[in-house]
Amino acid sequence: MDEIILSKVDYSGLNTLILSLLKNSDSNVSALNRLNQTIKQARQVESEMISSDLITMNTVAEIIFTETGKSRIFRLVYPDNVSLQDINLSILTPLGCALLGSKKGQTVSVHAPEGYREVIIKDVVFQPEAFGDTLKL
């Protein structure tokens, strides 16, 4: 398994998200546990140390599903920023959580409700920390 790298800003924001959603009885506990395990394993770095090929919160990237060869462009976001009409992908989805902290060129395993899948990170189109954007939208 490749090392997961997170900015300290993302770590703090995601930890706050988990704690706030755990107070809500309607929250998906398994998604929160999965995210918590991911961020606890991650190496935290300052935002300036994030490379332009790393997926963090608000990154826009293109992935390829290995079983179909189909590609998808997405933006990794907090759950409140998800809409069915756009490219936003929630961090609480199995795919979103699996991609967090991964790099361009990596093959990532996803344990989704419909089964085990692998995706390849084809490109990181926009990496916010690499452009000096550490605000979380």
C-alpha positions as a printed Julia matrix, in Angstrom:
137×3 Matrix{Float64}:
   0.0    0.0     0.0
   1.29   3.42   -0.96
   1.74   6.1     1.66
  -1.22   8.46    2.16
  -0.22  12.12    2.38
  -2.55  14.82    3.7
  -2.13  18.5     4.34
  -2.54  19.49    7.97
  -5.44  21.7     6.86
  -7.25  18.72    5.27
  -6.53  16.52    8.28
  -8.05  19.08   10.61
 -11.08  19.69    8.39
 -11.77  15.99    7.91
 -11.35  15.24   11.6
 -13.84  18.02   12.4
 -16.25  16.59    9.8
 -16.06  13.12   11.36
 -16.64  14.42   14.88
 -19.58  16.59   13.85
 -21.26  13.83   11.83
 -20.82  11.27   14.62
 -23.16  13.42   16.7
 -25.86  12.97   14.04
 -27.75   9.7    14.4
 -28.5    9.69   10.66
 -24.8    9.54    9.73
 -23.31   6.62    7.84
 -21.04   5.22   10.57
 -19.2    2.85    8.24
 -18.27   5.74    5.92
 -17.05   7.79    8.87
 -15.02   4.84   10.21
 -13.46   4.3     6.77
 -12.51   7.98    6.52
 -11.2    8.03   10.09
  -8.96   5.01    9.39
  -7.65   6.67    6.23
  -6.73   9.98    7.85
  -5.21   8.29   10.91
  -2.82   6.35    8.61
  -1.85   9.47    6.66
   1.35  11.44    7.0
   0.47  15.08    7.65
   2.47  17.79    5.9
   2.23  21.55    5.53
   0.15  22.71    2.54
   3.26  24.1     0.82
   4.71  20.56    0.74
   1.81  19.13   -1.28
   2.93  18.16   -4.78
   0.91  19.06   -7.87
   0.11  15.39   -8.57
  -1.49  14.58   -5.18
  -5.24  14.26   -4.53
  -6.37  16.36   -1.58
  -9.7   17.99   -0.79
 -10.97  20.12   -3.7
  -8.57  18.5    -6.17
  -9.91  17.95   -9.68
  -8.63  14.69  -11.16
  -9.33  12.17  -13.89
  -9.52   8.47  -13.12
  -9.9    5.37  -15.27
 -11.94   2.37  -14.09
  -9.71  -0.6   -14.92
 -12.54  -3.07  -15.56
 -14.27  -0.87  -18.17
 -11.58   1.54  -19.36
 -14.04   4.42  -18.84
 -12.73   7.64  -17.4
 -14.32  10.17  -15.08
 -13.29  13.65  -14.01
 -14.23  14.61  -10.47
 -13.57  17.14   -7.73
 -13.1   15.66   -4.24
 -15.32  17.61   -1.83
 -16.92  17.66    1.59
 -20.42  16.12    1.66
 -22.2   19.51    1.79
 -20.73  20.41   -1.61
 -22.12  17.42   -3.52
 -24.71  17.93   -6.25
 -26.02  15.43   -8.79
 -25.51  17.93  -11.61
 -21.77  18.43  -11.24
 -18.46  16.61  -10.99
 -18.21  16.77   -7.2
 -17.41  13.5    -5.43
 -17.96  13.25   -1.67
 -15.07  12.25    0.54
 -17.55   9.97    2.35
 -18.02   7.69   -0.69
 -15.8    4.6    -0.89
 -14.2    6.0    -4.06
 -13.62   9.46   -2.6
 -12.04   8.07    0.55
  -9.84   5.66   -1.4
  -8.5    8.43   -3.64
  -7.61  10.84   -0.83
  -3.84  11.23   -0.55
  -3.09   9.27   -3.73
  -0.98  10.44   -6.67
  -1.19  10.63  -10.44
  -0.25   7.28  -11.98
  -1.23   5.24   -8.93
  -3.65   2.33   -9.07
  -6.1    2.57   -6.18
  -8.24  -0.23   -4.77
 -11.82   0.63   -3.86
 -14.05  -1.54   -1.7
 -17.49  -0.34   -2.8
 -20.93  -1.79   -2.06
 -21.04  -3.26   -5.57
 -17.7   -5.02   -5.03
 -13.96  -4.56   -5.28
 -12.72  -2.2    -7.99
  -9.49  -0.63   -9.11
  -9.01   2.78  -10.64
  -5.97   4.44  -12.11
  -5.37   8.12  -11.44
  -4.78   9.32  -14.99
  -4.29  13.01  -14.26
  -4.52  15.66  -11.57
  -6.14  18.55  -13.43
  -6.16  21.02  -10.53
  -4.34  20.68   -7.22
  -5.4   23.54   -4.88
  -2.4   23.55   -2.51
   0.01  23.59   -5.45
  -1.67  26.86   -6.52
  -1.56  28.29   -3.01
  -5.26  27.7    -2.33
  -5.68  26.26    1.16
  -9.23  27.52    1.72
 -11.83  24.79    1.87
 -14.85  25.59   -0.27
